[in-house]
Amino acid sequence: EGKQVKLSDYRGKLVFLNFWATWCPYCVEEMPDLDRANKKLAKEGKAVILAVDSKESYQTVKDYVDKNNLSLPVLLDETGQVSAQYGVQGIPITFIINPDGTFYNAISGATSEKTILNLAKKIIKD
């Protein structure tokens, strides 16, 4: 939507920061799971999944999101600058950021709805 997004915008929420691309088969495979998990997490309002597309154009990503009816927030890192800041060497990779903004852990490779939801439940204590 053309807006700048900062991780600090989500302070107070658990953030799953997923780096991916439309050409990556493992990324494409996990995307429906991430979308379903994000819908469930959004209901509670305590966590969010941010899918950061790495080094692809707006139109490529928009076409993919529209075609697959994705509702999770998809961000663009067209230059690869954000990926470099996080030290991303391969995709997919998901960084887990605590509600206070500190790093919790990372999942290297594709993940699943079940894994995301179980981690969220473990990290967020009522």
Short mmCIF file of the N, C-alpha and C atoms (twelve columns), coordinates in Angstrom:
data_MODEL
# 
_entry.id   MODEL 
# 
loop_
_atom_site.group_PDB 
_atom_site.id 
_atom_site.type_symbol 
_atom_site.label_atom_id 
_atom_site.label_alt_id 
_atom_site.label_comp_id 
_atom_site.label_asym_id 
_atom_site.label_seq_id 
_atom_site.Cartn_x 
_atom_site.Cartn_y 
_atom_site.Cartn_z 
_atom_site.pdbx_PDB_model_num 
ATOM 1   N N  . GLU A 1   0.812  -1.198  0.000  1 
ATOM 2   C CA . GLU A 1   0.000  0.000   0.000  1 
ATOM 3   C C  . GLU A 1   0.855  1.262   0.000  1 
ATOM 4   N N  . GLY A 2   2.164  1.093   -0.145 1 
ATOM 5   C CA . GLY A 2   3.053  2.240   -0.248 1 
ATOM 6   C C  . GLY A 2   3.464  2.875   1.073  1 
ATOM 7   N N  . LYS A 3   3.110  2.243   2.190  1 
ATOM 8   C CA . LYS A 3   3.463  2.791   3.500  1 
ATOM 9   C C  . LYS A 3   4.762  2.184   4.005  1 
ATOM 10  N N  . GLN A 4   5.543  3.009   4.719  1 
ATOM 11  C CA . GLN A 4   6.735  2.502   5.399  1 
ATOM 12  C C  . GLN A 4   6.279  1.786   6.669  1 
ATOM 13  N N  . VAL A 5   6.909  0.673   6.977  1 
ATOM 14  C CA . VAL A 5   6.585  -0.091  8.169  1 
ATOM 15  C C  . VAL A 5   7.856  -0.293  8.973  1 
ATOM 16  N N  . LYS A 6   7.736  -0.113  10.286 1 
ATOM 17  C CA . LYS A 6   8.865  -0.344  11.189 1 
ATOM 18  C C  . LYS A 6   8.477  -1.442  12.165 1 
ATOM 19  N N  . LEU A 7   9.442  -2.210  12.577 1 
ATOM 20  C CA . LEU A 7   9.189  -3.260  13.550 1 
ATOM 21  C C  . LEU A 7   8.602  -2.665  14.833 1 
ATOM 22  N N  . SER A 8   9.044  -1.474  15.189 1 
ATOM 23  C CA . SER A 8   8.542  -0.822  16.411 1 
ATOM 24  C C  . SER A 8   7.047  -0.512  16.323 1 
ATOM 25  N N  . ASP A 9   6.484  -0.492  15.114 1 
ATOM 26  C CA . ASP A 9   5.038  -0.307  14.950 1 
ATOM 27  C C  . ASP A 9   4.265  -1.436  15.632 1 
ATOM 28  N N  . TYR A 10  4.930  -2.563  15.835 1 
ATOM 29  C CA . TYR A 10  4.285  -3.757  16.382 1 
ATOM 30  C C  . TYR A 10  4.719  -4.052  17.814 1 
ATOM 31  N N  . ARG A 11  5.371  -3.089  18.469 1 
ATOM 32  C CA . ARG A 11  5.780  -3.290  19.857 1 
ATOM 33  C C  . ARG A 11  4.548  -3.642  20.682 1 
ATOM 34  N N  . GLY A 12  4.721  -4.635  21.550 1 
ATOM 35  C CA . GLY A 12  3.601  -5.122  22.351 1 
ATOM 36  C C  . GLY A 12  2.973  -6.377  21.767 1 
ATOM 37  N N  . LYS A 13  3.356  -6.711  20.536 1 
ATOM 38  C CA . LYS A 13  2.873  -7.931  19.887 1 
ATOM 39  C C  . LYS A 13  4.050  -8.860  19.593 1 
ATOM 40  N N  . LEU A 14  3.775  -10.131 19.624 1 
ATOM 41  C CA . LEU A 14  4.729  -11.116 19.163 1 
ATOM 42  C C  . LEU A 14  4.754  -11.021 17.640 1 
ATOM 43  N N  . VAL A 15  5.940  -10.955 17.045 1 
ATOM 44  C CA . VAL A 15  6.054  -10.804 15.597 1 
ATOM 45  C C  . VAL A 15  6.819  -11.985 15.001 1 
ATOM 46  N N  . PHE A 16  6.213  -12.595 14.000 1 
ATOM 47  C CA . PHE A 16  6.889  -13.601 13.188 1 
ATOM 48  C C  . PHE A 16  7.255  -12.888 11.894 1 
ATOM 49  N N  . LEU A 17  8.539  -12.619 11.711 1 
ATOM 50  C CA . LEU A 17  9.036  -11.863 10.565 1 
ATOM 51  C C  . LEU A 17  9.601  -12.855 9.552  1 
ATOM 52  N N  . ASN A 18  8.809  -13.119 8.519  1 
ATOM 53  C CA . ASN A 18  9.138  -14.153 7.540  1 
ATOM 54  C C  . ASN A 18  9.687  -13.527 6.263  1 
ATOM 55  N N  . PHE A 19  10.871 -13.955 5.865  1 
ATOM 56  C CA . PHE A 19  11.471 -13.502 4.605  1 
ATOM 57  C C  . PHE A 19  11.233 -14.585 3.555  1 
ATOM 58  N N  . TRP A 20  10.760 -14.155 2.388  1 
ATOM 59  C CA . TRP A 20  10.343 -15.097 1.351  1 
ATOM 60  C C  . TRP A 20  10.417 -14.438 -0.024 1 
ATOM 61  N N  . ALA A 21  10.100 -15.214 -1.063 1 
ATOM 62  C CA . ALA A 21  9.996  -14.701 -2.436 1 
ATOM 63  C C  . ALA A 21  9.074  -15.626 -3.224 1 
ATOM 64  N N  . THR A 22  8.450  -15.091 -4.250 1 
ATOM 65  C CA . THR A 22  7.489  -15.869 -5.033 1 
ATOM 66  C C  . THR A 22  8.147  -16.984 -5.853 1 
ATOM 67  N N  . TRP A 23  9.446  -16.852 -6.137 1 
ATOM 68  C CA . TRP A 23  10.148 -17.857 -6.945 1 
ATOM 69  C C  . TRP A 23  10.647 -19.030 -6.107 1 
ATOM 70  N N  . CYS A 24  10.544 -18.934 -4.793 1 
ATOM 71  C CA . CYS A 24  11.070 -19.938 -3.864 1 
ATOM 72  C C  . CYS A 24  10.001 -20.997 -3.578 1 
ATOM 73  N N  . PRO A 25  10.211 -22.252 -3.997 1 
ATOM 74  C CA . PRO A 25  9.174  -23.278 -3.817 1 
ATOM 75  C C  . PRO A 25  8.809  -23.537 -2.352 1 
ATOM 76  N N  . TYR A 26  9.785  -23.487 -1.452 1 
ATOM 77  C CA . TYR A 26  9.497  -23.725 -0.039 1 
ATOM 78  C C  . TYR A 26  8.704  -22.566 0.562  1 
ATOM 79  N N  . CYS A 27  8.975  -21.368 0.074  1 
ATOM 80  C CA . CYS A 27  8.237  -20.182 0.524  1 
ATOM 81  C C  . CYS A 27  6.780  -20.281 0.090  1 
ATOM 82  N N  . VAL A 28  6.591  -20.627 -1.168 1 
ATOM 83  C CA . VAL A 28  5.249  -20.751 -1.723 1 
ATOM 84  C C  . VAL A 28  4.478  -21.847 -0.987 1 
ATOM 85  N N  . GLU A 29  5.177  -22.921 -0.643 1 
ATOM 86  C CA . GLU A 29  4.553  -24.041 0.064  1 
ATOM 87  C C  . GLU A 29  4.059  -23.623 1.460  1 
ATOM 88  N N  . GLU A 30  4.829  -22.792 2.155  1 
ATOM 89  C CA . GLU A 30  4.450  -22.424 3.517  1 
ATOM 90  C C  . GLU A 30  3.463  -21.248 3.583  1 
ATOM 91  N N  . MET A 31  3.324  -20.502 2.515  1 
ATOM 92  C CA . MET A 31  2.515  -19.281 2.550  1 
ATOM 93  C C  . MET A 31  1.059  -19.514 2.965  1 
ATOM 94  N N  . PRO A 32  0.354  -20.547 2.469  1 
ATOM 95  C CA . PRO A 32  -1.019 -20.762 2.941  1 
ATOM 96  C C  . PRO A 32  -1.084 -21.025 4.456  1 
ATOM 97  N N  . ASP A 33  -0.110 -21.760 4.986  1 
ATOM 98  C CA . ASP A 33  -0.060 -22.015 6.434  1 
ATOM 99  C C  . ASP A 33  0.144  -20.719 7.206  1 
ATOM 100 N N  . LEU A 34  1.048  -19.876 6.708  1 
ATOM 101 C CA . LEU A 34  1.291  -18.599 7.387  1 
ATOM 102 C C  . LEU A 34  0.037  -17.735 7.356  1 
ATOM 103 N N  . ASP A 35  -0.664 -17.748 6.244  1 
ATOM 104 C CA . ASP A 35  -1.881 -16.957 6.122  1 
ATOM 105 C C  . ASP A 35  -2.942 -17.446 7.116  1 
ATOM 106 N N  . ARG A 36  -3.136 -18.752 7.207  1 
ATOM 107 C CA . ARG A 36  -4.112 -19.316 8.160  1 
ATOM 108 C C  . ARG A 36  -3.707 -19.002 9.595  1 
ATOM 109 N N  . ALA A 37  -2.431 -19.168 9.892  1 
ATOM 110 C CA . ALA A 37  -1.947 -18.882 11.250 1 
ATOM 111 C C  . ALA A 37  -2.158 -17.414 11.590 1 
ATOM 112 N N  . ASN A 38  -1.876 -16.536 10.649 1 
ATOM 113 C CA . ASN A 38  -2.042 -15.106 10.907 1 
ATOM 114 C C  . ASN A 38  -3.504 -14.753 11.189 1 
ATOM 115 N N  . LYS A 39  -4.430 -15.378 10.467 1 
ATOM 116 C CA . LYS A 39  -5.861 -15.129 10.705 1 
ATOM 117 C C  . LYS A 39  -6.226 -15.512 12.141 1 
ATOM 118 N N  . LYS A 40  -5.717 -16.639 12.606 1 
ATOM 119 C CA . LYS A 40  -6.013 -17.092 13.975 1 
ATOM 120 C C  . LYS A 40  -5.350 -16.174 15.004 1 
ATOM 121 N N  . LEU A 41  -4.115 -15.784 14.741 1 
ATOM 122 C CA . LEU A 41  -3.403 -14.902 15.678 1 
ATOM 123 C C  . LEU A 41  -4.057 -13.520 15.732 1 
ATOM 124 N N  . ALA A 42  -4.556 -13.058 14.603 1 
ATOM 125 C CA . ALA A 42  -5.178 -11.725 14.535 1 
ATOM 126 C C  . ALA A 42  -6.431 -11.648 15.404 1 
ATOM 127 N N  . LYS A 43  -7.139 -12.761 15.549 1 
ATOM 128 C CA . LYS A 43  -8.347 -12.774 16.372 1 
ATOM 129 C C  . LYS A 43  -8.033 -12.425 17.817 1 
ATOM 130 N N  . GLU A 44  -6.876 -12.894 18.311 1 
ATOM 131 C CA . GLU A 44  -6.471 -12.602 19.686 1 
ATOM 132 C C  . GLU A 44  -5.792 -11.246 19.789 1 
ATOM 133 N N  . GLY A 45  -5.216 -10.776 18.690 1 
ATOM 134 C CA . GLY A 45  -4.586 -9.459  18.669 1 
ATOM 135 C C  . GLY A 45  -3.250 -9.365  19.376 1 
ATOM 136 N N  . LYS A 46  -2.660 -10.500 19.708 1 
ATOM 137 C CA . LYS A 46  -1.400 -10.482 20.466 1 
ATOM 138 C C  . LYS A 46  -0.177 -10.811 19.622 1 
ATOM 139 N N  . ALA A 47  -0.409 -11.212 18.379 1 
ATOM 140 C CA . ALA A 47  0.700  -11.611 17.514 1 
ATOM 141 C C  . ALA A 47  0.357  -11.312 16.058 1 
ATOM 142 N N  . VAL A 48  1.411  -11.220 15.239 1 
ATOM 143 C CA . VAL A 48  1.230  -10.947 13.820 1 
ATOM 144 C C  . VAL A 48  2.347  -11.639 13.032 1 
ATOM 145 N N  . ILE A 49  2.007  -12.033 11.824 1 
ATOM 146 C CA . ILE A 49  3.016  -12.551 10.899 1 
ATOM 147 C C  . ILE A 49  3.206  -11.490 9.826  1 
ATOM 148 N N  . LEU A 50  4.442  -11.074 9.631  1 
ATOM 149 C CA . LEU A 50  4.790  -10.128 8.575  1 
ATOM 150 C C  . LEU A 50  5.617  -10.877 7.546  1 
ATOM 151 N N  . ALA A 51  5.113  -10.965 6.339  1 
ATOM 152 C CA . ALA A 51  5.815  -11.658 5.260  1 
ATOM 153 C C  . ALA A 51  6.574  -10.612 4.443  1 
ATOM 154 N N  . VAL A 52  7.895  -10.671 4.499  1 
ATOM 155 C CA . VAL A 52  8.738  -9.695  3.810  1 
ATOM 156 C C  . VAL A 52  9.275  -10.321 2.528  1 
ATOM 157 N N  . ASP A 53  8.757  -9.871  1.397  1 
ATOM 158 C CA . ASP A 53  9.232  -10.372 0.118  1 
ATOM 159 C C  . ASP A 53  10.575 -9.723  -0.196 1 
ATOM 160 N N  . SER A 54  11.528 -10.550 -0.547 1 
ATOM 161 C CA . SER A 54  12.896 -10.090 -0.768 1 
ATOM 162 C C  . SER A 54  13.229 -9.968  -2.261 1 
ATOM 163 N N  . LYS A 55  13.543 -8.747  -2.660 1 
ATOM 164 C CA . LYS A 55  14.091 -8.424  -3.977 1 
ATOM 165 C C  . LYS A 55  13.181 -8.707  -5.169 1 
ATOM 166 N N  . GLU A 56  11.889 -8.493  -4.994 1 
ATOM 167 C CA . GLU A 56  10.978 -8.623  -6.124 1 
ATOM 168 C C  . GLU A 56  10.183 -7.328  -6.259 1 
ATOM 169 N N  . SER A 57  9.607  -7.138  -7.425 1 
ATOM 170 C CA . SER A 57  8.868  -5.904  -7.691 1 
ATOM 171 C C  . SER A 57  7.490  -5.925  -7.031 1 
ATOM 172 N N  . TYR A 58  6.958  -4.739  -6.853 1 
ATOM 173 C CA . TYR A 58  5.615  -4.573  -6.302 1 
ATOM 174 C C  . TYR A 58  4.600  -5.389  -7.103 1 
ATOM 175 N N  . GLN A 59  4.637  -5.268  -8.433 1 
ATOM 176 C CA . GLN A 59  3.636  -5.934  -9.268 1 
ATOM 177 C C  . GLN A 59  3.733  -7.453  -9.169 1 
ATOM 178 N N  . THR A 60  4.935  -7.994  -9.134 1 
ATOM 179 C CA . THR A 60  5.117  -9.444  -8.995 1 
ATOM 180 C C  . THR A 60  4.481  -9.940  -7.708 1 
ATOM 181 N N  . VAL A 61  4.753  -9.227  -6.623 1 
ATOM 182 C CA . VAL A 61  4.236  -9.632  -5.313 1 
ATOM 183 C C  . VAL A 61  2.727  -9.427  -5.241 1 
ATOM 184 N N  . LYS A 62  2.242  -8.305  -5.752 1 
ATOM 185 C CA . LYS A 62  0.799  -8.030  -5.736 1 
ATOM 186 C C  . LYS A 62  0.048  -9.105  -6.511 1 
ATOM 187 N N  . ASP A 63  0.564  -9.465  -7.681 1 
ATOM 188 C CA . ASP A 63  -0.078 -10.500 -8.489 1 
ATOM 189 C C  . ASP A 63  -0.149 -11.824 -7.717 1 
ATOM 190 N N  . TYR A 64  0.939  -12.176 -7.038 1 
ATOM 191 C CA . TYR A 64  0.984  -13.427 -6.266 1 
ATOM 192 C C  . TYR A 64  -0.016 -13.379 -5.103 1 
ATOM 193 N N  . VAL A 65  -0.014 -12.283 -4.367 1 
ATOM 194 C CA . VAL A 65  -0.911 -12.128 -3.218 1 
ATOM 195 C C  . VAL A 65  -2.371 -12.193 -3.671 1 
ATOM 196 N N  . ASP A 66  -2.696 -11.478 -4.745 1 
ATOM 197 C CA . ASP A 66  -4.070 -11.483 -5.265 1 
ATOM 198 C C  . ASP A 66  -4.484 -12.869 -5.745 1 
ATOM 199 N N  . LYS A 67  -3.622 -13.518 -6.502 1 
ATOM 200 C CA . LYS A 67  -3.921 -14.840 -7.064 1 
ATOM 201 C C  . LYS A 67  -4.177 -15.866 -5.954 1 
ATOM 202 N N  . ASN A 68  -3.463 -15.719 -4.833 1 
ATOM 203 C CA . ASN A 68  -3.552 -16.690 -3.746 1 
ATOM 204 C C  . ASN A 68  -4.432 -16.220 -2.586 1 
ATOM 205 N N  . ASN A 69  -5.100 -15.088 -2.783 1 
ATOM 206 C CA . ASN A 69  -6.025 -14.562 -1.769 1 
ATOM 207 C C  . ASN A 69  -5.404 -14.475 -0.379 1 
ATOM 208 N N  . LEU A 70  -4.195 -13.982 -0.299 1 
ATOM 209 C CA . LEU A 70  -3.514 -13.856 0.991  1 
ATOM 210 C C  . LEU A 70  -4.001 -12.619 1.732  1 
ATOM 211 N N  . SER A 71  -4.191 -12.756 3.024  1 
ATOM 212 C CA . SER A 71  -4.651 -11.626 3.826  1 
ATOM 213 C C  . SER A 71  -3.595 -11.153 4.830  1 
ATOM 214 N N  . LEU A 72  -2.536 -11.936 5.027  1 
ATOM 215 C CA . LEU A 72  -1.519 -11.508 5.982  1 
ATOM 216 C C  . LEU A 72  -0.751 -10.306 5.430  1 
ATOM 217 N N  . PRO A 73  -0.176 -9.492  6.310  1 
ATOM 218 C CA . PRO A 73  0.576  -8.334  5.833  1 
ATOM 219 C C  . PRO A 73  1.810  -8.770  5.032  1 
ATOM 220 N N  . VAL A 74  1.909  -8.285  3.812  1 
ATOM 221 C CA . VAL A 74  3.056  -8.588  2.958  1 
ATOM 222 C C  . VAL A 74  3.811  -7.286  2.722  1 
ATOM 223 N N  . LEU A 75  5.075  -7.299  3.086  1 
ATOM 224 C CA . LEU A 75  5.926  -6.125  2.961  1 
ATOM 225 C C  . LEU A 75  6.946  -6.355  1.856  1 
ATOM 226 N N  . LEU A 76  7.438  -5.268  1.279  1 
ATOM 227 C CA . LEU A 76  8.411  -5.369  0.190  1 
ATOM 228 C C  . LEU A 76  9.787  -4.895  0.628  1 
ATOM 229 N N  . ASP A 77  10.771 -5.694  0.296  1 
ATOM 230 C CA . ASP A 77  12.178 -5.336  0.478  1 
ATOM 231 C C  . ASP A 77  12.808 -5.420  -0.918 1 
ATOM 232 N N  . GLU A 78  12.411 -4.486  -1.776 1 
ATOM 233 C CA . GLU A 78  12.811 -4.546  -3.188 1 
ATOM 234 C C  . GLU A 78  14.318 -4.485  -3.396 1 
ATOM 235 N N  . THR A 79  15.035 -3.784  -2.540 1 
ATOM 236 C CA . THR A 79  16.490 -3.639  -2.707 1 
ATOM 237 C C  . THR A 79  17.281 -4.721  -1.985 1 
ATOM 238 N N  . GLY A 80  16.642 -5.429  -1.055 1 
ATOM 239 C CA . GLY A 80  17.345 -6.430  -0.256 1 
ATOM 240 C C  . GLY A 80  18.031 -5.835  0.967  1 
ATOM 241 N N  . GLN A 81  17.835 -4.554  1.205  1 
ATOM 242 C CA . GLN A 81  18.486 -3.873  2.326  1 
ATOM 243 C C  . GLN A 81  18.040 -4.443  3.679  1 
ATOM 244 N N  . VAL A 82  16.744 -4.686  3.830  1 
ATOM 245 C CA . VAL A 82  16.236 -5.210  5.100  1 
ATOM 246 C C  . VAL A 82  16.738 -6.636  5.308  1 
ATOM 247 N N  . SER A 83  16.706 -7.433  4.261  1 
ATOM 248 C CA . SER A 83  17.220 -8.803  4.354  1 
ATOM 249 C C  . SER A 83  18.680 -8.801  4.796  1 
ATOM 250 N N  . ALA A 84  19.452 -7.894  4.248  1 
ATOM 251 C CA . ALA A 84  20.868 -7.779  4.622  1 
ATOM 252 C C  . ALA A 84  21.014 -7.380  6.090  1 
ATOM 253 N N  . GLN A 85  20.178 -6.466  6.558  1 
ATOM 254 C CA . GLN A 85  20.240 -6.045  7.965  1 
ATOM 255 C C  . GLN A 85  19.976 -7.209  8.910  1 
ATOM 256 N N  . TYR A 86  19.126 -8.124  8.493  1 
ATOM 257 C CA . TYR A 86  18.818 -9.290  9.323  1 
ATOM 258 C C  . TYR A 86  19.766 -10.462 9.058  1 
ATOM 259 N N  . GLY A 87  20.703 -10.293 8.151  1 
ATOM 260 C CA . GLY A 87  21.667 -11.347 7.862  1 
ATOM 261 C C  . GLY A 87  21.061 -12.543 7.150  1 
ATOM 262 N N  . VAL A 88  20.007 -12.303 6.379  1 
ATOM 263 C CA . VAL A 88  19.337 -13.399 5.676  1 
ATOM 264 C C  . VAL A 88  20.274 -13.946 4.604  1 
ATOM 265 N N  . GLN A 89  20.563 -15.235 4.709  1 
ATOM 266 C CA . GLN A 89  21.421 -15.916 3.736  1 
ATOM 267 C C  . GLN A 89  20.615 -16.801 2.801  1 
ATOM 268 N N  . GLY A 90  19.481 -17.279 3.279  1 
ATOM 269 C CA . GLY A 90  18.620 -18.147 2.479  1 
ATOM 270 C C  . GLY A 90  17.184 -17.967 2.927  1 
ATOM 271 N N  . ILE A 91  16.263 -18.277 2.025  1 
ATOM 272 C CA . ILE A 91  14.853 -18.151 2.353  1 
ATOM 273 C C  . ILE A 91  14.157 -19.475 2.083  1 
ATOM 274 N N  . PRO A 92  13.065 -19.738 2.776  1 
ATOM 275 C CA . PRO A 92  12.439 -18.896 3.785  1 
ATOM 276 C C  . PRO A 92  13.173 -18.969 5.128  1 
ATOM 277 N N  . ILE A 93  13.029 -17.906 5.870  1 
ATOM 278 C CA . ILE A 93  13.493 -17.854 7.255  1 
ATOM 279 C C  . ILE A 93  12.526 -16.954 8.016  1 
ATOM 280 N N  . THR A 94  12.212 -17.363 9.230  1 
ATOM 281 C CA . THR A 94  11.269 -16.611 10.053 1 
ATOM 282 C C  . THR A 94  11.946 -16.231 11.359 1 
ATOM 283 N N  . PHE A 95  12.036 -14.937 11.602 1 
ATOM 284 C CA . PHE A 95  12.574 -14.432 12.864 1 
ATOM 285 C C  . PHE A 95  11.411 -14.206 13.817 1 
ATOM 286 N N  . ILE A 96  11.593 -14.603 15.047 1 
ATOM 287 C CA . ILE A 96  10.554 -14.444 16.059 1 
ATOM 288 C C  . ILE A 96  11.005 -13.339 17.006 1 
ATOM 289 N N  . ILE A 97  10.183 -12.292 17.087 1 
ATOM 290 C CA . ILE A 97  10.503 -11.116 17.884 1 
ATOM 291 C C  . ILE A 97  9.504  -11.032 19.040 1 
ATOM 292 N N  . ASN A 98  10.031 -10.999 20.263 1 
ATOM 293 C CA . ASN A 98  9.192  -10.895 21.460 1 
ATOM 294 C C  . ASN A 98  8.393  -9.598  21.460 1 
ATOM 295 N N  . PRO A 99  7.302  -9.556  22.237 1 
ATOM 296 C CA . PRO A 99  6.501  -8.333  22.325 1 
ATOM 297 C C  . PRO A 99  7.289  -7.099  22.785 1 
ATOM 298 N N  . ASP A 100 8.383  -7.311  23.523 1 
ATOM 299 C CA . ASP A 100 9.201  -6.173  23.970 1 
ATOM 300 C C  . ASP A 100 10.232 -5.751  22.923 1 
ATOM 301 N N  . GLY A 101 10.219 -6.410  21.767 1 
ATOM 302 C CA . GLY A 101 11.114 -6.042  20.677 1 
ATOM 303 C C  . GLY A 101 12.421 -6.799  20.640 1 
ATOM 304 N N  . THR A 102 12.648 -7.708  21.584 1 
ATOM 305 C CA . THR A 102 13.884 -8.488  21.606 1 
ATOM 306 C C  . THR A 102 13.750 -9.738  20.743 1 
ATOM 307 N N  . PHE A 103 14.879 -10.221 20.288 1 
ATOM 308 C CA . PHE A 103 14.928 -11.427 19.453 1 
ATOM 309 C C  . PHE A 103 14.658 -12.658 20.310 1 
ATOM 310 N N  . TYR A 104 13.766 -13.532 19.846 1 
ATOM 311 C CA . TYR A 104 13.475 -14.778 20.556 1 
ATOM 312 C C  . TYR A 104 14.214 -15.950 19.913 1 
ATOM 313 N N  . ASN A 105 14.009 -16.123 18.609 1 
ATOM 314 C CA . ASN A 105 14.608 -17.252 17.903 1 
ATOM 315 C C  . ASN A 105 14.346 -17.089 16.412 1 
ATOM 316 N N  . ALA A 106 14.830 -18.048 15.624 1 
ATOM 317 C CA . ALA A 106 14.570 -18.043 14.185 1 
ATOM 318 C C  . ALA A 106 14.267 -19.463 13.729 1 
ATOM 319 N N  . ILE A 107 13.428 -19.558 12.717 1 
ATOM 320 C CA . ILE A 107 13.113 -20.832 12.087 1 
ATOM 321 C C  . ILE A 107 13.704 -20.771 10.685 1 
ATOM 322 N N  . SER A 108 14.715 -21.573 10.451 1 
ATOM 323 C CA . SER A 108 15.353 -21.612 9.146  1 
ATOM 324 C C  . SER A 108 14.650 -22.655 8.288  1 
ATOM 325 N N  . GLY A 109 14.213 -22.253 7.113  1 
ATOM 326 C CA . GLY A 109 13.466 -23.151 6.246  1 
ATOM 327 C C  . GLY A 109 11.981 -22.949 6.427  1 
ATOM 328 N N  . ALA A 110 11.207 -23.725 5.700  1 
ATOM 329 C CA . ALA A 110 9.748  -23.599 5.749  1 
ATOM 330 C C  . ALA A 110 9.219  -23.987 7.117  1 
ATOM 331 N N  . THR A 111 8.145  -23.330 7.517  1 
ATOM 332 C CA . THR A 111 7.491  -23.650 8.776  1 
ATOM 333 C C  . THR A 111 6.021  -23.946 8.507  1 
ATOM 334 N N  . SER A 112 5.270  -24.206 9.562  1 
ATOM 335 C CA . SER A 112 3.865  -24.592 9.387  1 
ATOM 336 C C  . SER A 112 2.963  -23.798 10.322 1 
ATOM 337 N N  . GLU A 113 1.683  -23.856 10.022 1 
ATOM 338 C CA . GLU A 113 0.679  -23.216 10.867 1 
ATOM 339 C C  . GLU A 113 0.781  -23.746 12.293 1 
ATOM 340 N N  . LYS A 114 0.899  -25.049 12.423 1 
ATOM 341 C CA . LYS A 114 0.969  -25.688 13.748 1 
ATOM 342 C C  . LYS A 114 2.174  -25.176 14.540 1 
ATOM 343 N N  . THR A 115 3.325  -25.106 13.894 1 
ATOM 344 C CA . THR A 115 4.535  -24.633 14.572 1 
ATOM 345 C C  . THR A 115 4.366  -23.195 15.040 1 
ATOM 346 N N  . ILE A 116 3.852  -22.343 14.162 1 
ATOM 347 C CA . ILE A 116 3.656  -20.927 14.501 1 
ATOM 348 C C  . ILE A 116 2.699  -20.792 15.687 1 
ATOM 349 N N  . LEU A 117 1.568  -21.478 15.621 1 
ATOM 350 C CA . LEU A 117 0.568  -21.365 16.681 1 
ATOM 351 C C  . LEU A 117 1.081  -21.928 18.007 1 
ATOM 352 N N  . ASN A 118 1.824  -23.036 17.950 1 
ATOM 353 C CA . ASN A 118 2.391  -23.599 19.180 1 
ATOM 354 C C  . ASN A 118 3.420  -22.657 19.797 1 
ATOM 355 N N  . LEU A 119 4.255  -22.052 18.965 1 
ATOM 356 C CA . LEU A 119 5.235  -21.095 19.490 1 
ATOM 357 C C  . LEU A 119 4.553  -19.873 20.088 1 
ATOM 358 N N  . ALA A 120 3.544  -19.378 19.412 1 
ATOM 359 C CA . ALA A 120 2.817  -18.207 19.921 1 
ATOM 360 C C  . ALA A 120 2.218  -18.512 21.295 1 
ATOM 361 N N  . LYS A 121 1.623  -19.682 21.418 1 
ATOM 362 C CA . LYS A 121 1.012  -20.088 22.683 1 
ATOM 363 C C  . LYS A 121 2.068  -20.190 23.785 1 
ATOM 364 N N  . LYS A 122 3.226  -20.725 23.431 1 
ATOM 365 C CA . LYS A 122 4.318  -20.888 24.399 1 
ATOM 366 C C  . LYS A 122 4.877  -19.521 24.844 1 
ATOM 367 N N  . ILE A 123 5.035  -18.609 23.910 1 
ATOM 368 C CA . ILE A 123 5.674  -17.332 24.200 1 
ATOM 369 C C  . ILE A 123 4.713  -16.342 24.875 1 
ATOM 370 N N  . ILE A 124 3.475  -16.338 24.415 1 
ATOM 371 C CA . ILE A 124 2.487  -15.394 24.961 1 
ATOM 372 C C  . ILE A 124 1.769  -16.082 26.101 1 
ATOM 373 N N  . LYS A 125 1.992  -15.564 27.249 1 
ATOM 374 C CA . LYS A 125 1.337  -16.126 28.419 1 
ATOM 375 C C  . LYS A 125 0.273  -15.142 28.899 1 
ATOM 376 N N  . ASP A 126 -0.934 -15.621 29.080 1 
ATOM 377 C CA . ASP A 126 -2.026 -14.749 29.540 1 
ATOM 378 C C  . ASP A 126 -1.858 -14.370 30.990 1 
# 
